[in-house]
Coordinates of C-alpha atoms in Angstrom, one line a residue:
M1 CA -175.1 -33.9 16.3
G2 CA -177.2 -37.0 15.4
S3 CA -176.0 -39.3 12.6
D4 CA -179.1 -38.7 10.5
L5 CA -178.6 -34.9 10.6
Y6 CA -174.9 -35.4 9.9
E7 CA -175.7 -37.5 6.8
A8 CA -178.3 -35.0 5.6
L9 CA -175.8 -32.2 5.9
V10 CA -173.1 -34.1 4.0
D11 CA -175.6 -35.1 1.3
A12 CA -176.7 -31.5 0.9
L13 CA -173.2 -30.3 0.0
E14 CA -172.7 -29.3 -3.6
Q15 CA -169.4 -31.2 -3.7
G16 CA -168.3 -34.8 -3.4
V17 CA -167.4 -36.2 0.0
I18 CA -165.5 -39.5 0.4
V19 CA -164.1 -40.8 3.7
V20 CA -161.9 -43.9 3.8
D21 CA -160.3 -45.7 6.7
A22 CA -156.7 -46.8 7.1
A23 CA -157.3 -49.8 4.9
E24 CA -158.9 -47.6 2.2
H25 CA -162.4 -48.9 2.8
I26 CA -165.1 -46.3 2.0
E27 CA -167.0 -45.1 5.1
V28 CA -168.8 -42.1 3.6
W29 CA -170.1 -41.6 0.0
N30 CA -172.4 -38.6 -0.2
Y31 CA -175.3 -37.9 -2.6
W32 CA -173.2 -35.6 -4.9
M33 CA -170.9 -38.6 -5.6
S34 CA -173.8 -40.8 -6.3
K35 CA -175.2 -38.2 -8.7
V36 CA -172.1 -37.7 -10.8
S37 CA -170.7 -41.3 -10.7
G38 CA -174.0 -43.3 -11.0
I39 CA -172.9 -45.4 -8.0
S40 CA -175.1 -45.3 -4.9
A41 CA -173.9 -45.0 -1.4
E42 CA -175.2 -48.5 -0.7
K43 CA -173.0 -50.0 -3.4
A44 CA -169.9 -47.8 -2.5
V45 CA -169.8 -47.9 1.3
G46 CA -167.7 -50.8 2.7
K47 CA -165.8 -51.4 -0.5
K48 CA -162.2 -50.7 -1.2
L49 CA -161.5 -47.3 -2.9
K50 CA -159.9 -49.1 -5.8
E51 CA -163.0 -51.1 -6.5
V52 CA -165.3 -48.0 -6.7
V53 CA -163.0 -45.2 -8.0
P54 CA -159.8 -46.9 -9.3
E55 CA -158.4 -43.5 -10.5
L56 CA -158.2 -42.4 -6.8
A57 CA -156.3 -45.6 -5.9
S58 CA -153.4 -45.1 -8.2
G59 CA -151.0 -42.4 -9.4
A60 CA -150.8 -38.9 -7.8
A61 CA -154.2 -39.3 -6.0
H62 CA -153.3 -42.5 -4.3
R63 CA -150.0 -41.2 -3.2
A64 CA -151.8 -38.2 -1.6
V65 CA -154.3 -40.5 0.1
R66 CA -151.4 -42.6 1.6
R67 CA -149.5 -39.4 2.7
A68 CA -152.7 -38.3 4.5
L69 CA -153.2 -41.7 6.2
E70 CA -149.6 -42.4 7.1
R71 CA -148.0 -39.0 7.6
G72 CA -151.0 -36.6 8.2
N73 CA -150.2 -34.5 5.1
S74 CA -152.8 -32.6 3.1
S75 CA -152.7 -32.3 -0.7
F76 CA -154.5 -30.5 -3.6
L77 CA -155.1 -32.0 -7.0
S78 CA -156.9 -30.8 -10.1
S79 CA -157.9 -32.0 -13.5
A80 CA -155.7 -29.3 -15.1
L81 CA -152.6 -30.2 -13.1
H82 CA -153.0 -34.0 -13.1
P83 CA -154.6 -34.8 -16.5
G84 CA -155.7 -38.4 -16.9
Q85 CA -155.1 -39.2 -13.2
L86 CA -158.5 -38.2 -11.7
P87 CA -162.0 -39.8 -12.2
F88 CA -163.6 -38.7 -15.5
Y89 CA -167.3 -37.9 -14.9
Q90 CA -169.9 -37.0 -17.5
F91 CA -173.7 -36.6 -17.2
T92 CA -176.6 -35.3 -19.2
A93 CA -177.2 -31.6 -18.7
P94 CA -180.4 -30.8 -16.6
D95 CA -181.6 -28.2 -19.1
G96 CA -183.3 -30.7 -21.4
S97 CA -180.9 -30.1 -24.3
G98 CA -179.5 -33.6 -24.0
S99 CA -175.9 -32.3 -24.1
I100 CA -173.2 -34.1 -22.2
K101 CA -171.4 -32.2 -19.4
T102 CA -167.9 -33.1 -18.4
I103 CA -166.8 -32.1 -14.8
Q104 CA -163.6 -30.2 -14.3
Q105 CA -162.5 -31.2 -10.8
S106 CA -160.4 -30.1 -7.9
I107 CA -159.7 -32.5 -5.0
Q108 CA -158.6 -31.6 -1.5
I109 CA -157.2 -34.7 0.3
R110 CA -156.5 -34.4 4.0
P111 CA -156.3 -36.5 7.2
V112 CA -159.2 -36.5 9.8
S113 CA -159.3 -38.1 13.2
S114 CA -161.2 -37.7 16.5
H115 CA -161.0 -38.9 20.1
G116 CA -158.0 -41.1 19.6
A117 CA -159.6 -43.0 16.7
E118 CA -157.4 -44.3 13.9
R119 CA -156.6 -41.7 11.2
R120 CA -159.0 -41.5 8.2
C121 CA -158.7 -39.7 4.9
L122 CA -161.2 -37.1 3.7
L123 CA -161.5 -36.4 0.0
Q124 CA -163.5 -33.3 -1.1
I125 CA -164.2 -33.3 -4.8
R126 CA -165.4 -30.0 -6.3
D127 CA -166.9 -29.2 -9.7
V128 CA -165.0 -26.2 -11.0
S129 CA -166.4 -26.5 -14.5
R130 CA -168.5 -23.3 -14.2
V131 CA -165.5 -21.3 -13.1
V132 CA -163.5 -22.7 -16.1
Q133 CA -166.3 -21.9 -18.5
M134 CA -166.8 -18.4 -17.1
E135 CA -163.0 -17.7 -17.4
D136 CA -163.2 -18.9 -21.1
H137 CA -166.1 -16.6 -21.8
L138 CA -164.5 -13.6 -20.2
R139 CA -161.3 -14.3 -22.2
Q140 CA -163.3 -14.4 -25.4
M141 CA -165.1 -11.2 -24.7
S142 CA -161.8 -9.5 -23.7
R143 CA -160.2 -10.6 -27.0
L144 CA -163.1 -9.2 -29.0
V145 CA -163.0 -5.8 -27.2
D146 CA -159.2 -5.6 -27.5
D147 CA -158.7 -6.6 -31.1
Q148 CA -158.9 -3.0 -32.5
R149 CA -156.8 -1.6 -29.7
I150 CA -154.2 -4.3 -30.2
E151 CA -153.9 -3.7 -33.9
L152 CA -153.2 0.0 -33.3
E153 CA -150.8 -0.6 -30.5
A154 CA -148.9 -3.2 -32.5
Q155 CA -148.1 -0.7 -35.2
Q156 CA -146.8 1.7 -32.6
A157 CA -144.9 -1.0 -30.8
E158 CA -143.2 -2.1 -33.9
V159 CA -141.8 1.3 -34.5
E160 CA -140.5 1.5 -30.9
R161 CA -139.1 -2.0 -31.0
K162 CA -136.9 -1.3 -34.0
A163 CA -135.5 1.7 -32.3
S164 CA -134.9 0.1 -28.9
F165 CA -134.3 -3.6 -29.4
D166 CA -131.7 -5.9 -31.0
P167 CA -133.3 -7.5 -34.1
T168 CA -131.2 -10.7 -33.8
T169 CA -132.0 -11.6 -30.1
G170 CA -135.0 -9.5 -29.3
L171 CA -133.2 -8.1 -26.3
A172 CA -132.9 -4.4 -25.4
N173 CA -130.1 -2.7 -27.2
R174 CA -127.4 -0.4 -25.8
S175 CA -129.6 2.7 -26.4
R176 CA -132.5 1.2 -24.5
L177 CA -130.3 0.0 -21.7
R178 CA -128.8 3.4 -21.2
E179 CA -132.3 4.9 -21.2
L180 CA -133.6 2.5 -18.6
L181 CA -130.5 2.9 -16.4
A182 CA -131.0 6.7 -16.5
Q183 CA -134.6 6.3 -15.4
A184 CA -133.7 3.9 -12.6
L185 CA -130.7 5.8 -11.2
P186 CA -131.2 9.3 -9.7
E187 CA -128.7 11.8 -11.0
D188 CA -127.4 12.7 -7.6
G189 CA -126.8 9.1 -6.5
T190 CA -129.4 9.2 -3.7
E191 CA -132.8 7.6 -3.0
A192 CA -132.1 4.4 -4.8
E193 CA -131.9 0.9 -3.4
G194 CA -128.6 0.1 -5.1
G195 CA -128.0 -2.5 -7.7
A196 CA -125.5 -4.0 -10.1
I197 CA -124.7 -3.9 -13.8
L198 CA -123.0 -6.9 -15.4
V199 CA -121.3 -6.7 -18.8
L200 CA -120.5 -10.1 -20.4
D201 CA -118.3 -10.8 -23.4
L202 CA -118.3 -14.2 -25.3
N203 CA -114.8 -15.5 -25.6
H204 CA -113.6 -16.4 -29.2
F205 CA -117.0 -15.9 -30.7
K206 CA -115.4 -14.7 -33.8
T207 CA -114.1 -18.3 -34.4
V208 CA -117.7 -19.5 -34.3
N209 CA -118.8 -17.0 -36.9
E210 CA -115.8 -17.9 -39.2
S211 CA -116.4 -21.7 -38.7
F212 CA -120.1 -21.9 -39.1
G213 CA -121.1 -18.6 -40.9
H214 CA -123.0 -15.6 -39.7
E215 CA -126.5 -17.2 -40.0
H216 CA -125.5 -20.0 -37.6
G217 CA -123.6 -17.4 -35.5
D218 CA -126.9 -15.5 -35.0
G219 CA -128.5 -18.7 -33.8
I220 CA -125.8 -19.1 -31.2
L221 CA -126.4 -15.5 -30.1
R222 CA -130.1 -16.2 -29.7
S223 CA -129.2 -19.3 -27.6
V224 CA -126.9 -17.1 -25.4
A225 CA -129.7 -14.5 -25.0
R226 CA -132.1 -17.3 -23.8
R227 CA -129.6 -18.7 -21.4
I228 CA -128.9 -15.4 -19.7
S229 CA -132.6 -14.6 -19.4
E230 CA -133.2 -18.0 -17.8
A231 CA -130.3 -17.6 -15.4
V232 CA -131.5 -14.3 -13.9
R233 CA -134.6 -13.3 -11.9
P234 CA -137.9 -12.3 -13.4
G235 CA -137.8 -8.6 -13.9
D236 CA -134.0 -8.3 -14.3
L237 CA -133.1 -6.5 -17.6
V238 CA -131.0 -8.4 -20.2
A239 CA -129.5 -6.4 -23.1
R240 CA -127.2 -6.9 -26.1
L241 CA -124.6 -4.2 -26.3
G242 CA -122.7 -5.3 -29.4
S243 CA -121.7 -8.2 -31.6
D244 CA -120.7 -10.6 -28.8
E245 CA -121.3 -8.4 -25.7
F246 CA -124.3 -8.6 -23.3
A247 CA -125.4 -6.7 -20.2
V248 CA -127.6 -7.6 -17.2
L249 CA -129.1 -5.0 -14.8
L250 CA -129.7 -6.5 -11.3
P251 CA -131.6 -4.1 -9.1
G252 CA -131.4 -4.2 -5.3
I253 CA -128.2 -6.3 -4.7
G254 CA -124.7 -5.6 -3.6
A255 CA -121.2 -6.8 -4.6
E256 CA -121.2 -10.4 -3.2
P257 CA -124.7 -11.4 -4.5
A258 CA -123.8 -9.8 -7.9
L259 CA -120.6 -11.9 -8.1
A260 CA -122.7 -15.0 -7.4
W261 CA -125.2 -14.1 -10.1
A262 CA -122.4 -13.5 -12.6
R263 CA -120.9 -16.9 -11.9
R264 CA -124.4 -18.5 -12.3
I265 CA -124.8 -16.8 -15.7
T266 CA -121.3 -17.9 -16.9
E267 CA -122.1 -21.5 -15.8
Y268 CA -125.3 -21.4 -17.8
L269 CA -123.4 -20.2 -20.9
A270 CA -120.8 -22.9 -20.5
R271 CA -123.3 -25.6 -21.2
P272 CA -123.2 -26.9 -24.8
H273 CA -125.2 -25.0 -27.4
L274 CA -126.7 -27.2 -30.1
L275 CA -126.0 -26.1 -33.7
D276 CA -127.1 -28.4 -36.5
E277 CA -126.9 -31.4 -34.1
Q278 CA -123.4 -30.4 -33.2
E279 CA -122.5 -29.2 -29.7
V280 CA -120.7 -25.8 -29.5
F281 CA -119.0 -24.8 -26.3
L282 CA -118.6 -21.1 -25.3
S283 CA -117.3 -19.3 -22.3
A284 CA -117.9 -15.7 -21.2
S285 CA -116.0 -13.1 -19.1
C286 CA -117.9 -10.8 -16.9
G287 CA -117.3 -7.3 -15.5
I288 CA -119.4 -6.0 -12.6
A289 CA -120.1 -2.5 -11.4
I290 CA -122.2 -1.6 -8.3
Y291 CA -124.5 1.4 -8.0
P292 CA -123.8 4.0 -6.6
D293 CA -120.2 3.2 -5.5
D294 CA -118.8 2.5 -8.9
G295 CA -120.7 5.3 -10.8
P296 CA -123.6 7.6 -9.7
Q297 CA -124.9 8.0 -13.2
A298 CA -125.8 5.5 -15.9
D299 CA -123.0 6.2 -18.3
L300 CA -120.3 6.1 -15.6
L301 CA -121.7 2.9 -14.2
L302 CA -121.7 1.2 -17.6
R303 CA -118.1 2.3 -18.2
S304 CA -117.0 1.0 -14.9
A305 CA -118.5 -2.4 -15.7
E306 CA -116.7 -2.4 -19.0
R307 CA -113.4 -1.6 -17.3
A308 CA -114.0 -4.5 -15.0
L309 CA -114.7 -6.7 -18.0
H310 CA -111.4 -5.8 -19.5
R311 CA -109.7 -7.0 -16.3
A312 CA -111.8 -10.2 -16.3
R313 CA -110.7 -11.1 -19.9
E314 CA -107.1 -10.9 -18.7
L315 CA -107.8 -13.4 -15.9
G316 CA -109.0 -16.1 -18.2
P317 CA -112.1 -17.8 -19.5
S318 CA -115.3 -17.5 -17.4
A319 CA -113.6 -15.0 -15.0
C320 CA -115.9 -12.6 -13.2
E321 CA -114.5 -9.3 -11.8
L322 CA -115.8 -6.5 -9.7
Y323 CA -114.9 -3.0 -10.7
R324 CA -113.5 -2.0 -7.3
R325 CA -111.2 -5.0 -7.2
A326 CA -110.1 -4.6 -10.8
V327 CA -109.3 -0.8 -10.5
D328 CA -108.2 -0.4 -6.9
D329 CA -105.8 -3.4 -7.0
P330 CA -106.0 -5.2 -10.3
S331 CA -103.6 -8.0 -9.5
S332 CA -102.1 -8.0 -6.0
D333 CA -105.5 -8.5 -4.2
M334 CA -106.2 -11.7 -6.0
L335 CA -102.6 -12.9 -5.7
S336 CA -102.7 -12.1 -2.0
L337 CA -106.0 -14.0 -1.5
T338 CA -104.7 -17.0 -3.4
G339 CA -101.5 -17.0 -1.3
S340 CA -103.6 -16.8 1.9
L341 CA -105.7 -19.8 0.8
H342 CA -102.6 -21.9 0.7
R343 CA -101.9 -21.2 4.3
A344 CA -105.5 -21.2 5.5
V345 CA -105.7 -24.9 6.3
D346 CA -102.5 -25.0 8.2
R347 CA -103.5 -21.9 10.2
Q348 CA -107.0 -23.4 10.9
E349 CA -108.7 -20.4 9.3
F350 CA -111.4 -22.6 7.6
R351 CA -114.4 -23.3 9.7
L352 CA -117.6 -25.3 9.3
F353 CA -121.0 -23.9 10.1
Y354 CA -124.0 -26.2 10.2
Q355 CA -127.6 -25.3 9.1
P356 CA -130.4 -27.5 10.4
L357 CA -132.6 -29.5 8.0
V358 CA -136.1 -29.8 9.5
G359 CA -138.5 -32.6 8.6
L360 CA -142.1 -32.1 7.8
P361 CA -144.7 -32.4 9.2
S362 CA -143.0 -33.3 12.4
Q363 CA -140.6 -30.3 12.4
R364 CA -138.0 -32.5 14.0
L365 CA -134.3 -32.2 13.1
S366 CA -133.6 -34.6 10.2
G367 CA -130.2 -33.5 9.2
V368 CA -127.6 -30.7 9.0
E369 CA -125.7 -29.2 6.1
A370 CA -122.0 -28.4 6.6
L371 CA -121.1 -25.1 5.1
L372 CA -117.5 -23.9 4.6
R373 CA -116.5 -20.5 6.0
W374 CA -113.1 -18.7 5.8
H375 CA -112.1 -16.4 8.6
H376 CA -109.2 -14.4 7.2
P377 CA -106.9 -13.0 10.0
H378 CA -107.1 -9.5 8.6
R379 CA -110.2 -9.3 6.5
G380 CA -112.5 -11.4 8.7
F381 CA -115.1 -13.7 7.1
I382 CA -114.8 -13.8 3.3
S383 CA -117.7 -14.7 1.2
P384 CA -117.6 -18.3 -0.2
A385 CA -118.6 -16.7 -3.6
E386 CA -115.3 -15.0 -3.6
F387 CA -112.9 -17.7 -2.4
V388 CA -114.5 -21.0 -3.5
P389 CA -113.9 -20.3 -7.2
L390 CA -110.2 -19.6 -6.4
L391 CA -110.0 -23.0 -4.6
E392 CA -111.3 -24.6 -7.8
D393 CA -109.0 -22.7 -10.1
N394 CA -105.8 -23.5 -8.2
G395 CA -106.6 -27.1 -7.3
L396 CA -106.8 -26.5 -3.5
I397 CA -110.4 -27.6 -3.6
L398 CA -109.3 -31.2 -3.4
Q399 CA -107.4 -30.7 -0.2
V400 CA -110.0 -28.3 1.4
G401 CA -112.9 -30.5 0.2
T402 CA -111.3 -33.5 2.0
W403 CA -110.9 -31.4 5.1
V404 CA -114.6 -30.4 5.0
L405 CA -115.7 -34.0 4.5
E406 CA -113.6 -35.3 7.3
T407 CA -114.4 -32.5 9.7
A408 CA -118.2 -32.8 9.1
C409 CA -118.2 -36.6 9.5
R410 CA -116.1 -36.5 12.6
Q411 CA -118.4 -33.9 14.1
A412 CA -121.5 -35.9 13.3
Q413 CA -120.0 -39.0 14.9
T414 CA -119.1 -37.0 18.0
W415 CA -122.7 -35.8 18.3
L416 CA -124.0 -39.3 18.0
E417 CA -121.6 -40.6 20.7
T418 CA -122.7 -37.8 23.1
G419 CA -126.4 -38.2 22.7
L420 CA -127.4 -35.8 20.0
D421 CA -128.9 -37.3 16.9
P422 CA -128.3 -34.9 14.0
G423 CA -129.8 -37.1 11.4
K424 CA -127.8 -37.0 8.2
V425 CA -124.9 -34.6 7.6
A426 CA -124.9 -33.1 4.2
V427 CA -121.6 -32.1 2.5
N428 CA -121.3 -30.2 -0.8
V429 CA -119.1 -31.7 -3.5
S430 CA -117.4 -29.4 -5.9
P431 CA -117.1 -30.2 -9.7
R432 CA -113.4 -30.8 -9.4
Q433 CA -113.8 -33.2 -6.5
F434 CA -116.6 -35.2 -8.2
R435 CA -114.5 -35.5 -11.4
D436 CA -111.5 -36.7 -9.5
E437 CA -111.0 -40.5 -10.0
G438 CA -110.0 -41.0 -6.4
F439 CA -113.0 -39.2 -4.9
A440 CA -114.9 -42.4 -4.0
A441 CA -111.8 -43.9 -2.3
T442 CA -111.4 -40.6 -0.3
V443 CA -114.9 -40.8 0.9
K444 CA -114.5 -44.4 2.0
N445 CA -111.3 -43.6 3.9
V446 CA -112.9 -40.7 5.7
L447 CA -115.9 -42.8 6.8
E448 CA -113.5 -45.5 8.1
A449 CA -111.4 -43.0 9.9
T450 CA -114.3 -41.2 11.5
K451 CA -116.4 -44.3 12.1
L452 CA -119.5 -42.5 10.8
P453 CA -122.1 -44.9 9.4
P454 CA -122.4 -44.4 5.6
E455 CA -126.1 -43.9 5.8
R456 CA -125.5 -40.8 7.9
L457 CA -123.6 -39.0 5.1
E458 CA -125.4 -37.2 2.3
L459 CA -123.3 -35.8 -0.6
E460 CA -124.8 -32.8 -2.5
I461 CA -123.9 -32.3 -6.1
T462 CA -125.4 -29.7 -8.4
E463 CA -127.8 -30.5 -11.2
T464 CA -125.5 -28.8 -13.7
L465 CA -122.6 -31.0 -12.7
L466 CA -124.7 -34.2 -12.9
M467 CA -125.7 -33.4 -16.5
K468 CA -122.2 -32.4 -17.7
D469 CA -120.6 -35.8 -18.0
Q470 CA -123.4 -38.3 -17.7
E471 CA -121.3 -41.5 -18.0
Q472 CA -118.7 -40.4 -15.5
S473 CA -121.6 -39.2 -13.2
Q474 CA -123.2 -42.6 -13.4
R475 CA -120.0 -44.4 -12.5
M476 CA -119.2 -42.2 -9.6
L477 CA -122.7 -42.3 -8.2
A478 CA -122.7 -46.1 -8.5
E479 CA -119.5 -46.3 -6.4
L480 CA -120.9 -44.0 -3.7
K481 CA -124.3 -45.7 -3.5
A482 CA -122.5 -49.1 -3.2
M483 CA -121.1 -47.8 0.1
G484 CA -124.6 -46.9 1.4
I485 CA -124.1 -43.1 1.1
N486 CA -127.1 -40.8 0.3
V487 CA -126.9 -38.5 -2.7
A488 CA -128.8 -35.2 -3.1
I489 CA -129.1 -32.9 -6.1
D490 CA -128.5 -29.3 -4.9
D491 CA -130.2 -26.2 -6.5
F492 CA -132.6 -28.4 -8.4
G493 CA -134.7 -26.5 -11.0
T494 CA -131.9 -24.3 -12.1
G495 CA -130.4 -26.8 -14.6
Y496 CA -131.6 -28.7 -17.6
S497 CA -132.0 -32.2 -16.4
S498 CA -135.0 -34.0 -17.9
L499 CA -137.2 -36.6 -16.3
G500 CA -135.8 -39.3 -18.6
R501 CA -132.2 -38.5 -17.6
L502 CA -132.9 -37.9 -13.9
K503 CA -134.4 -41.3 -13.3
R504 CA -131.2 -43.0 -14.5
Y505 CA -129.3 -41.8 -11.5
P506 CA -129.5 -43.3 -7.9
I507 CA -130.6 -40.0 -6.3
D508 CA -132.1 -39.9 -2.8
T509 CA -133.1 -36.3 -2.5
L510 CA -134.0 -33.2 -4.6
K511 CA -133.2 -29.8 -3.1
I512 CA -135.4 -27.0 -4.5
D513 CA -133.3 -24.0 -5.2
R514 CA -134.0 -20.9 -3.1
T515 CA -134.7 -18.8 -6.2
F516 CA -138.0 -20.6 -6.4
T517 CA -138.9 -20.9 -2.7
S518 CA -138.2 -17.2 -2.0
E519 CA -141.2 -16.1 -4.2
I520 CA -143.7 -18.6 -2.8
G521 CA -147.0 -16.8 -2.3
A522 CA -146.0 -13.9 -4.5
N523 CA -145.3 -15.6 -7.8
E524 CA -147.7 -18.2 -9.2
D525 CA -145.0 -19.6 -11.5
D526 CA -142.7 -20.3 -8.6
N527 CA -145.6 -21.9 -6.7
A528 CA -146.2 -24.2 -9.6
I529 CA -142.5 -25.0 -10.0
C530 CA -142.2 -26.0 -6.3
T531 CA -145.3 -28.2 -6.4
T532 CA -144.1 -29.8 -9.7
I533 CA -140.6 -30.6 -8.2
I534 CA -142.2 -32.1 -5.1
G535 CA -144.5 -34.2 -7.3
L536 CA -141.6 -35.2 -9.5
G537 CA -139.4 -36.2 -6.6
H538 CA -142.1 -38.3 -5.0
L539 CA -142.9 -39.9 -8.4
L540 CA -139.2 -41.0 -8.6
G541 CA -139.2 -42.2 -5.0
M542 CA -137.0 -39.3 -3.8
S543 CA -137.5 -37.1 -0.8
V544 CA -137.7 -33.3 -1.4
T545 CA -136.0 -30.5 0.6
A546 CA -136.7 -26.9 0.0
E547 CA -133.9 -24.4 0.6
G548 CA -134.2 -20.7 1.6
V549 CA -137.4 -21.0 3.6
E550 CA -137.7 -17.7 5.5
T551 CA -141.4 -17.2 6.2
E552 CA -144.3 -19.0 7.8
E553 CA -146.3 -18.6 4.5
Q554 CA -143.6 -20.5 2.7
L555 CA -143.5 -23.2 5.4
R556 CA -147.3 -23.7 5.3
F557 CA -147.3 -23.9 1.5
L558 CA -144.5 -26.5 1.3
A559 CA -146.1 -28.6 4.1
A560 CA -149.5 -28.5 2.4
H561 CA -147.9 -29.8 -0.8
G562 CA -146.0 -32.7 0.8
C563 CA -142.5 -31.3 0.9
D564 CA -140.4 -33.7 3.1
C565 CA -137.9 -31.3 4.6
I566 CA -137.1 -27.6 4.7
Q567 CA -133.9 -25.5 5.3
G568 CA -133.6 -21.8 5.9
Y569 CA -133.6 -18.8 8.2
F570 CA -137.2 -19.5 9.3
F571 CA -135.8 -22.1 11.7
A572 CA -132.1 -21.2 11.9
K573 CA -129.1 -19.6 10.2
P574 CA -125.9 -21.6 9.7
M575 CA -124.0 -21.7 13.0
P576 CA -120.9 -23.3 14.6
A577 CA -121.2 -26.8 16.0
D578 CA -121.4 -25.7 19.7
Q579 CA -124.2 -23.2 18.8
L580 CA -126.1 -25.9 17.0
V581 CA -126.2 -28.0 20.2
E582 CA -127.5 -25.0 22.1
W583 CA -130.2 -24.5 19.4
Y584 CA -131.1 -28.1 19.5
R585 CA -131.5 -28.1 23.3
A586 CA -133.5 -24.9 23.3
R587 CA -135.9 -26.2 20.6
Y588 CA -136.2 -29.9 21.5
S589 CA -135.4 -29.8 25.2
L590 CA -132.4 -32.1 24.9
S591 CA -131.2 -33.3 28.3
A592 CA -128.0 -35.1 27.2
T593 CA -124.8 -33.2 26.9
G594 CA -123.2 -32.6 23.4

């Protein structure tokens, strides 16, 4: 294609086209750009991008340009998602009215190259104002048409709400919960996907009411309702059963996932609640029943969960108990499990599995996460959701955590010495470990004993833990960073850290929680959350890893939005060390032995 024809085609496009070279000199500036900016191609071509369009040479846009030039990543920006960071164009409307038109923009930034030439960056700027205006017009028309219908439906809904919902929290009440359970569960216990019902009780809530009064007590109940709703998945039902008792219906999950969700909820509730500028701390016990094993009908299932709750109260604050475990063997099973834990290290029953962390866009191995597994001699592999809380409760987590750290570091060093480069090895740190004053010294001793370079170790702490005791967190992180260790925030997005707080900490990596990545492509809110976390991480100079990536659609979305690393079943499940070497050889054609 001749250059004149190429230029004519580019100028005919109803969108802006800018091409810059590696030094950000403008090579292409089409007619659309001249029209909306008032800057001709003769004046723009050859100049630096920052001289012509300074908005595109700073902030989010400039970071996207650099990612395209340096790493080959594509990005999407818009006026709505990046207010104040994109060029602001206005011009007189062509209808003769003299009115001023403001362009609502979207910008696609991507790398381009051909025949071995140096990489360039293409910026495509589209005017989406018409779409925005049409959406506004349709919304206005819809509101006019629906006004009468809404008024009539509101009257009917108010009557139904008073009969089905708790007036204090706005949640479904016991009657509504039973009705929905009855609809969801077949009477004969068949043709259902299964599910769990959680019943939670606030410990010592009566003291809050007596100390602060019922009006403030109602405020705490509303706070509790919000916390539970935020902790669960969209579509899960949350209800208030009584004065200080709540319930959650979790469709489509079994016992182990239900136990994990219960602990997540109790962790959310344990965070301080603000009452007249005073922090109030609560804990909750939780009973869990699984459909259809623990009750084929709604009433039976609810009663089973309440019986499990009774057992959970006996076990102590924040305890979560399954109905089968509470009824079949209310005490000996837990005691037996706890006793077995004491012997597990000596008997070498704990094992480490490793899950690859894959860098983007290269899709090369950038690290591995070490994950603790327990192979019980009689029960086989036991879920970490079941035994890790027991380790925390009885203090064994310090001993086991040190074993995990040392084993993972020693394995990583062995890989390095035998020719396999695993990148960084990531190790999870429990709350009790992190709060232990001797933890930094333990890490230092392990690194010296295993000879693993500190920059090869990444310690993962949860967002909730980081925010719980901020002064202690800052001290501990400063000690760890002084050694050269990397620090990652695990399950990011599930806690309450603010940008102002987050930037105080020397964090290297944010890990997007799997609850957001699992819905990529199906849930616009989760799409937006993932892109926001990626942008936030890059803004703060951090890398971003997405957990729970299982599909090619999720991979493409995360790569397109600049995610640095992914982890999940799409590439590999957690596996023993020897299997990881085989996986690496098969995927990357490793010739050296490991």
